CSV table of C-alpha atoms in Angstrom, one decimal:
chain,number,residue,atom,x,y,z
A,1,MET,CA,180.0,65.2,146.8
A,2,SER,CA,182.6,65.0,149.6
A,3,GLU,CA,184.6,67.8,148.0
A,4,LEU,CA,181.5,70.0,147.8
A,5,SER,CA,180.8,69.4,151.5
A,6,ALA,CA,184.3,70.8,152.3
A,7,LEU,CA,184.0,73.7,149.9
A,8,THR,CA,185.4,77.0,151.3
A,9,PHE,CA,186.1,80.4,149.9
A,10,ALA,CA,189.4,82.3,150.1
A,11,TRP,CA,187.7,85.7,149.6
A,12,PRO,CA,184.1,85.3,150.8
A,13,TRP,CA,183.8,89.0,151.2
A,14,LEU,CA,183.4,89.3,147.5
A,15,ILE,CA,179.8,88.2,147.9
A,16,ILE,CA,179.0,91.9,148.2
A,17,LEU,CA,179.4,92.0,144.4
A,18,LEU,CA,176.3,89.9,143.9
A,19,PRO,CA,173.7,92.8,144.1
A,20,LEU,CA,175.8,94.9,141.7
A,21,ILE,CA,173.9,93.7,138.7
A,22,TRP,CA,170.6,95.0,140.1
A,23,VAL,CA,172.3,98.3,140.9
A,24,VAL,CA,173.6,98.6,137.3
A,25,TRP,CA,170.1,97.7,136.0
A,26,TRP,CA,168.4,100.3,138.1
A,27,TRP,CA,170.8,103.2,137.6
A,28,LEU,CA,172.4,102.6,134.2
A,29,PRO,CA,170.4,104.7,131.6
A,30,ALA,CA,169.7,103.2,128.3
A,31,GLY,CA,172.4,104.2,125.7
A,32,PRO,CA,171.7,105.7,122.3
A,33,GLN,CA,170.4,103.4,119.6
A,34,SER,CA,173.8,103.8,117.7
A,35,ALA,CA,175.7,102.4,120.7
A,36,PRO,CA,177.4,98.9,120.3
A,37,ARG,CA,175.1,96.1,121.1
A,38,VAL,CA,175.9,94.7,124.6
A,39,PRO,CA,173.9,91.6,125.5
A,40,PHE,CA,174.0,92.1,129.3
A,41,ALA,CA,173.0,95.7,129.1
A,42,GLU,CA,170.2,95.1,126.5
A,43,ALA,CA,168.7,92.2,128.4
A,44,TRP,CA,168.5,94.2,131.6
A,45,ARG,CA,167.3,97.4,130.1
A,46,SER,CA,164.6,95.4,128.4
A,47,ALA,CA,163.7,93.9,131.7
A,48,ALA,CA,163.6,97.4,133.3
A,49,GLY,CA,160.7,98.4,131.1
A,50,ALA,CA,158.7,95.4,132.1
A,51,ALA,CA,155.5,95.9,134.0
A,52,SER,CA,156.0,93.3,136.7
A,53,TRP,CA,158.6,91.0,138.2
A,54,HIS,CA,156.8,88.1,136.4
A,55,GLN,CA,157.5,89.7,133.1
A,56,MET,CA,161.1,90.6,134.1
A,57,LEU,CA,161.9,86.9,134.8
A,58,THR,CA,162.3,85.9,131.2
A,59,PRO,CA,164.5,82.9,130.3
A,60,ARG,CA,167.4,85.1,129.1
A,61,SER,CA,167.3,87.3,132.3
A,62,LEU,CA,167.3,84.2,134.5
A,63,ILE,CA,170.3,82.8,132.6
A,64,LEU,CA,172.1,86.1,132.8
A,65,LEU,CA,171.4,86.2,136.5
A,66,LEU,CA,172.9,82.7,136.9
A,67,VAL,CA,175.9,83.7,134.8
A,68,TRP,CA,176.5,86.6,137.1
A,69,LEU,CA,176.1,84.4,140.2
A,70,CYS,CA,178.7,82.0,138.7
A,71,LEU,CA,181.2,84.8,138.0
A,72,VAL,CA,180.9,86.1,141.6
A,73,LEU,CA,181.4,82.7,143.0
A,74,ALA,CA,184.5,82.3,140.8
A,75,ALA,CA,185.8,85.6,142.1
A,76,MET,CA,185.3,84.5,145.7
A,77,ARG,CA,188.0,81.8,144.9
A,78,PRO,CA,186.3,78.6,146.0
A,79,GLN,CA,188.7,75.9,147.3
A,80,VAL,CA,188.5,72.3,148.3
A,81,PRO,CA,191.1,70.3,150.4
A,82,GLY,CA,194.0,69.1,148.3
A,83,GLU,CA,196.3,66.1,148.8
A,84,ARG,CA,197.3,65.2,152.3
A,85,ASP,CA,201.0,65.8,153.2
A,86,ASP,CA,202.4,63.9,156.1
A,87,ILE,CA,205.0,65.8,158.0
A,88,LEU,CA,207.1,65.2,161.1
A,89,LEU,CA,207.3,67.9,163.6
A,90,SER,CA,209.5,68.4,166.7
A,91,GLY,CA,210.5,71.3,168.9
A,92,ARG,CA,214.2,71.0,168.0
A,93,GLN,CA,216.1,73.4,165.8
A,94,MET,CA,219.7,72.5,165.0
A,95,MET,CA,222.5,74.4,163.4
A,96,LEU,CA,225.6,72.7,162.0
A,97,LEU,CA,228.8,74.8,162.1
A,98,VAL,CA,231.5,73.3,159.7
A,99,ASP,CA,235.1,74.5,159.6
A,100,LEU,CA,236.2,75.0,156.0
A,101,SER,CA,239.7,76.5,156.6
A,102,LEU,CA,242.6,75.2,154.6
A,103,SER,CA,243.6,72.7,157.3
A,104,MET,CA,240.5,70.7,156.4
A,105,SER,CA,242.4,69.6,153.2
A,106,ILE,CA,244.8,67.5,155.3
A,107,ASN,CA,244.6,63.8,154.2
A,108,ASP,CA,244.6,62.1,157.6
A,109,MET,CA,241.1,60.4,157.3
A,110,ARG,CA,240.0,57.1,155.8
A,111,VAL,CA,236.5,56.6,154.3
A,112,ASN,CA,235.6,53.1,153.0
A,113,GLY,CA,239.2,52.1,153.2
A,114,GLN,CA,240.5,55.1,151.1
A,115,GLN,CA,242.8,57.8,152.4
A,116,THR,CA,241.0,61.1,152.1
A,117,ASP,CA,240.9,64.7,153.4
A,118,ARG,CA,239.0,65.8,156.5
A,119,LEU,CA,236.2,67.6,154.7
A,120,THR,CA,235.4,64.5,152.6
A,121,ALA,CA,235.1,62.5,155.8
A,122,VAL,CA,232.8,65.1,157.4
A,123,LYS,CA,230.6,65.1,154.3
A,124,HIS,CA,230.4,61.3,154.4
A,125,ILE,CA,229.3,61.3,158.0
A,126,LEU,CA,226.8,64.2,157.7
A,127,GLU,CA,225.1,62.5,154.7
A,128,ASP,CA,224.3,59.7,157.1
A,129,PHE,CA,223.5,61.9,160.1
A,130,ILE,CA,221.1,64.5,158.5
A,131,PRO,CA,218.5,62.1,157.0
A,132,GLY,CA,218.1,60.5,160.4
A,133,ARG,CA,216.9,63.8,161.9
A,134,GLN,CA,213.5,63.7,160.3
A,135,GLY,CA,211.2,66.1,162.1
A,136,ASP,CA,214.0,68.5,163.1
A,137,GLN,CA,214.8,71.8,161.4
A,138,ILE,CA,218.5,72.0,160.6
A,139,GLY,CA,220.7,74.8,159.2
A,140,LEU,CA,224.3,75.0,158.1
A,141,ILE,CA,226.9,77.7,158.8
A,142,VAL,CA,230.3,77.4,157.1
A,143,PHE,CA,233.3,79.3,158.3
A,144,GLY,CA,236.9,80.1,157.5
A,145,SER,CA,238.2,83.7,157.7
A,146,GLN,CA,234.5,84.7,157.9
A,147,ALA,CA,231.3,82.9,158.7
A,148,TYR,CA,228.0,82.9,156.8
A,149,VAL,CA,224.8,81.0,156.7
A,150,HIS,CA,225.1,78.5,153.9
A,151,VAL,CA,221.6,77.0,154.6
A,152,PRO,CA,219.0,78.7,156.8
A,153,VAL,CA,217.2,76.5,159.3
A,154,THR,CA,214.9,74.3,157.2
A,155,PRO,CA,212.9,71.0,157.5
A,156,ASP,CA,213.9,70.1,154.0
A,157,LEU,CA,216.7,67.7,154.9
A,158,ALA,CA,217.1,66.4,151.3
A,159,MET,CA,218.1,69.9,150.2
A,160,LEU,CA,220.4,70.4,153.1
A,161,THR,CA,222.2,67.1,152.4
A,162,GLN,CA,222.7,68.2,148.8
A,163,LEU,CA,224.2,71.6,149.8
A,164,VAL,CA,226.5,69.9,152.4
A,165,ASP,CA,227.9,67.9,149.5
A,166,GLU,CA,228.7,71.2,147.7
A,167,MET,CA,230.9,72.6,150.4
A,168,GLU,CA,234.4,73.3,149.4
A,169,ILE,CA,237.6,73.9,151.4
A,170,GLY,CA,238.5,77.6,151.5
A,171,MET,CA,235.1,78.8,150.2
A,172,ALA,CA,234.9,81.0,153.4
A,173,GLY,CA,238.5,81.9,153.5
A,174,PRO,CA,241.7,80.2,154.7
A,175,ARG,CA,241.7,81.1,158.4
A,176,THR,CA,239.4,80.2,161.3
A,177,ALA,CA,236.9,82.6,162.7
A,178,LEU,CA,235.5,80.2,165.3
A,179,GLY,CA,234.0,82.8,167.7
A,180,GLU,CA,232.1,84.6,164.9
A,181,ALA,CA,230.7,81.4,163.6
A,182,LEU,CA,229.3,80.6,167.0
A,183,ALA,CA,227.8,84.0,167.5
A,184,LEU,CA,226.2,83.9,164.0
A,185,GLY,CA,224.8,80.5,164.8
A,186,VAL,CA,223.2,81.8,168.0
A,187,MET,CA,221.7,84.9,166.3
A,188,HIS,CA,220.3,82.9,163.5
A,189,LEU,CA,218.6,80.3,165.8
A,190,ASP,CA,217.3,83.2,167.9
A,191,GLU,CA,215.8,84.9,164.8
A,192,THR,CA,214.1,81.7,163.6
A,193,ARG,CA,212.9,80.5,167.0
A,194,GLU,CA,209.4,79.1,167.0
A,195,ALA,CA,206.9,80.7,169.3
A,196,ARG,CA,206.7,77.6,171.6
A,197,ALA,CA,207.9,77.2,175.1
A,198,ASP,CA,209.2,73.7,174.6
A,199,ASP,CA,211.5,74.3,171.7
A,200,GLU,CA,215.1,73.0,171.9
A,201,ARG,CA,217.9,74.6,170.0
A,202,VAL,CA,221.3,73.0,169.4
A,203,ILE,CA,224.5,73.9,167.8
A,204,ILE,CA,226.9,71.2,166.6
A,205,LEU,CA,230.3,72.8,166.1
A,206,LEU,CA,233.0,70.9,164.1
A,207,SER,CA,236.4,72.4,163.9
A,208,ASP,CA,240.0,71.0,163.3
A,209,GLY,CA,241.9,74.1,164.7
A,210,ALA,CA,242.0,77.1,166.9
A,211,GLN,CA,240.7,80.6,166.3
A,212,THR,CA,243.1,82.6,164.1
A,213,ILE,CA,240.9,85.6,163.2
A,214,GLY,CA,237.9,87.4,164.4
A,215,ASN,CA,236.7,89.9,167.0
A,216,VAL,CA,234.5,87.4,169.0
A,217,PHE,CA,236.3,85.0,171.3
A,218,PRO,CA,235.0,81.4,171.4
A,219,ARG,CA,234.4,81.5,175.2
A,220,GLU,CA,232.4,84.8,174.9
A,221,ALA,CA,230.3,83.1,172.2
A,222,GLY,CA,229.7,80.2,174.5
A,223,ILE,CA,228.3,82.6,177.2
A,224,PHE,CA,226.3,84.3,174.5
A,225,ALA,CA,224.7,80.9,173.6
A,226,ARG,CA,224.1,80.0,177.2
A,227,ASP,CA,222.2,83.3,177.7
A,228,HIS,CA,220.0,82.4,174.8
A,229,ASN,CA,219.3,78.8,176.1
A,230,ILE,CA,221.2,77.2,173.2
A,231,THR,CA,223.2,74.0,173.8
A,232,ILE,CA,226.5,73.6,172.0
A,233,HIS,CA,228.1,70.2,171.3
A,234,ALA,CA,231.7,70.8,170.2
A,235,ILE,CA,233.7,68.3,168.1
A,236,GLY,CA,237.5,68.6,167.8
A,237,PHE,CA,238.4,66.9,164.5
A,238,GLY,CA,241.6,65.6,163.0
A,239,SER,CA,244.4,63.1,163.8
A,240,ASP,CA,247.0,63.9,166.4
A,241,ASP,CA,249.9,63.7,163.9
A,242,GLY,CA,248.2,65.3,160.9
A,243,GLY,CA,248.5,62.1,158.8
A,244,PRO,CA,251.2,61.4,156.1
A,245,GLY,CA,253.4,64.5,155.8
A,246,GLY,CA,251.2,66.4,158.2
A,247,SER,CA,251.7,68.4,161.4
A,248,PRO,CA,250.4,67.9,164.9
A,249,SER,CA,246.8,69.1,165.4
A,250,ASP,CA,246.3,72.6,166.7
A,251,ILE,CA,242.8,72.2,168.1
A,252,ASP,CA,242.1,74.5,171.0
A,253,GLU,CA,240.6,71.8,173.2
A,254,PRO,CA,240.4,73.9,176.4
A,255,ALA,CA,238.3,76.5,174.5
A,256,LEU,CA,236.0,73.9,172.9
A,257,ILE,CA,235.5,72.1,176.3
A,258,ALA,CA,234.7,75.4,177.9
A,259,ILE,CA,232.1,76.3,175.2
A,260,ALA,CA,230.4,72.9,175.6
A,261,GLU,CA,230.3,72.9,179.4
A,262,THR,CA,229.1,76.5,179.6
A,263,THR,CA,226.0,75.7,177.5
A,264,GLY,CA,225.3,72.3,179.0
A,265,GLY,CA,226.7,70.4,176.0
A,266,GLN,CA,229.5,67.9,175.5
A,267,TYR,CA,232.9,68.0,173.9
A,268,PHE,CA,234.0,65.1,171.7
A,269,ARG,CA,237.4,64.3,170.1
A,270,ALA,CA,237.4,62.7,166.7
A,271,ARG,CA,240.7,61.4,165.4
A,272,THR,CA,239.3,59.2,162.7
A,273,SER,CA,236.2,59.1,160.6
A,274,THR,CA,235.0,56.1,162.7
A,275,ASP,CA,235.3,58.3,165.8
A,276,LEU,CA,233.3,61.0,164.1
A,277,SER,CA,230.5,58.5,163.1
A,278,ALA,CA,230.3,57.3,166.7
A,279,ILE,CA,230.1,60.9,167.9
A,280,TYR,CA,227.2,61.7,165.7
A,281,ALA,CA,225.5,58.5,167.0
A,282,ALA,CA,226.1,59.8,170.6
A,283,ILE,CA,224.6,63.2,169.7
A,284,ASP,CA,221.5,61.3,168.4
A,285,GLU,CA,221.2,59.8,171.9
A,286,LEU,CA,221.7,63.1,173.6
A,287,GLU,CA,219.3,65.0,171.2
A,288,PRO,CA,216.6,62.5,170.2
A,289,THR,CA,214.2,63.7,167.5
A,290,ASP,CA,211.1,62.8,169.6
A,291,SER,CA,209.0,64.0,166.7
A,292,GLN,CA,205.3,63.6,166.1
A,293,GLN,CA,203.7,62.8,162.8
A,294,ARG,CA,201.1,65.3,161.7
A,295,PHE,CA,199.5,66.1,158.3
A,296,VAL,CA,198.5,69.2,156.5
A,297,ARG,CA,196.1,69.6,153.5
A,298,HIS,CA,196.9,72.4,151.0
A,299,ALA,CA,193.8,74.1,149.6
A,300,ARG,CA,193.1,73.5,145.9
A,301,ASP,CA,191.4,76.3,143.9
A,302,VAL,CA,188.3,75.2,141.9
A,303,PHE,CA,187.3,78.6,140.6
A,304,TYR,CA,187.1,77.1,137.1
A,305,TRP,CA,183.9,75.2,138.1
A,306,PRO,CA,181.7,78.3,138.3
A,307,ALA,CA,183.6,80.1,135.7
A,308,GLY,CA,183.3,77.2,133.3
A,309,LEU,CA,179.5,77.0,134.0
A,310,ALA,CA,179.2,80.7,133.2
A,311,LEU,CA,181.0,80.2,129.9
A,312,VAL,CA,178.7,77.2,129.0
A,313,LEU,CA,175.6,79.3,129.8
A,314,LEU,CA,176.8,82.2,127.6
A,315,LEU,CA,177.6,79.9,124.7
A,316,GLY,CA,174.3,78.1,125.1
A,317,MET,CA,172.5,81.4,124.8
A,318,GLY,CA,174.2,82.0,121.5
A,319,TRP,CA,173.1,78.6,120.2
A,320,LEU,CA,169.5,79.2,121.2
A,321,PRO,CA,168.1,82.0,119.0
A,322,SER,CA,164.8,81.9,120.9
A,323,LEU,CA,166.6,83.4,123.9
A,324,TRP,CA,168.2,86.2,121.9
A,325,PRO,CA,165.6,87.6,119.6
A,326,ARG,CA,167.0,90.0,117.0
A,327,GLY,CA,164.6,92.7,117.9
A,328,ARG,CA,162.8,93.7,121.0
A,329,LYS,CA,159.4,95.2,121.6
A,330,GLU,CA,159.4,98.8,122.7
A,331,VAL,CA,157.7,99.3,126.1
A,332,PRO,CA,155.5,102.4,126.1
């Protein structure tokens, strides 16, 4: 009963089809006797010759009218509320920019006591950071010699975490197009911006080197982000000596500091995976989720209720010969 009280129709305008059966009955001429027997047409042609409405409202004509009503209701696509889905919503959209140049393969990080490369350490920290941002919409841009959107801004953080795990060193090329990655992040956030005045958009940039390719300079990209009201938190990543057999870090710290300060963000230096974990905790403090729990109900189609009733009525007419006499009286 509660579902019926919440019944709605997706296409209510199809109610205009309801009088169609009377239009057909009134205008459709009787076919030749040799024509195939059509129960609907015969029933209503028989009713057309009746002398009064009382004679027209026979059991079979009433049932056919009810069948037509059920079919029209089914065509109107009746719906009832479906299962409740709880969602967390906030005004923050966040884009992660991850450097996948060849230098991310340097083994100068430790994760769970094991020596590992920089990208593995980044994945390990992101897989803890992302699930804690429930209510935010987060995307992922990877960059090397070129930058591209690996994951568009999405509230599906489980899917994002899975795709973070699938990142590979060199998949975007061996070099570092830092400025182009930033510009792409700004443009993508601007395209997906929600139509609310209180939305907050953030870019978290993680790079272990300086720009080596690209037509957009990092400082110019920082100004571009500032003009679009986007905050950038920049993280310079990698040990100072490059680890066992490595070389000193070539992070362009002045550029990263300038980018962060231009947009009102902060610059962080991560020399170990522990540093990186602490930095993401600090970003959580700077950019709290501040989300509100809401819920949505997806409509559930129930067109099969009236359609099923129409089928039962037609089958019932076939099982009751008294409603379908083999012959019909001719009306003078």
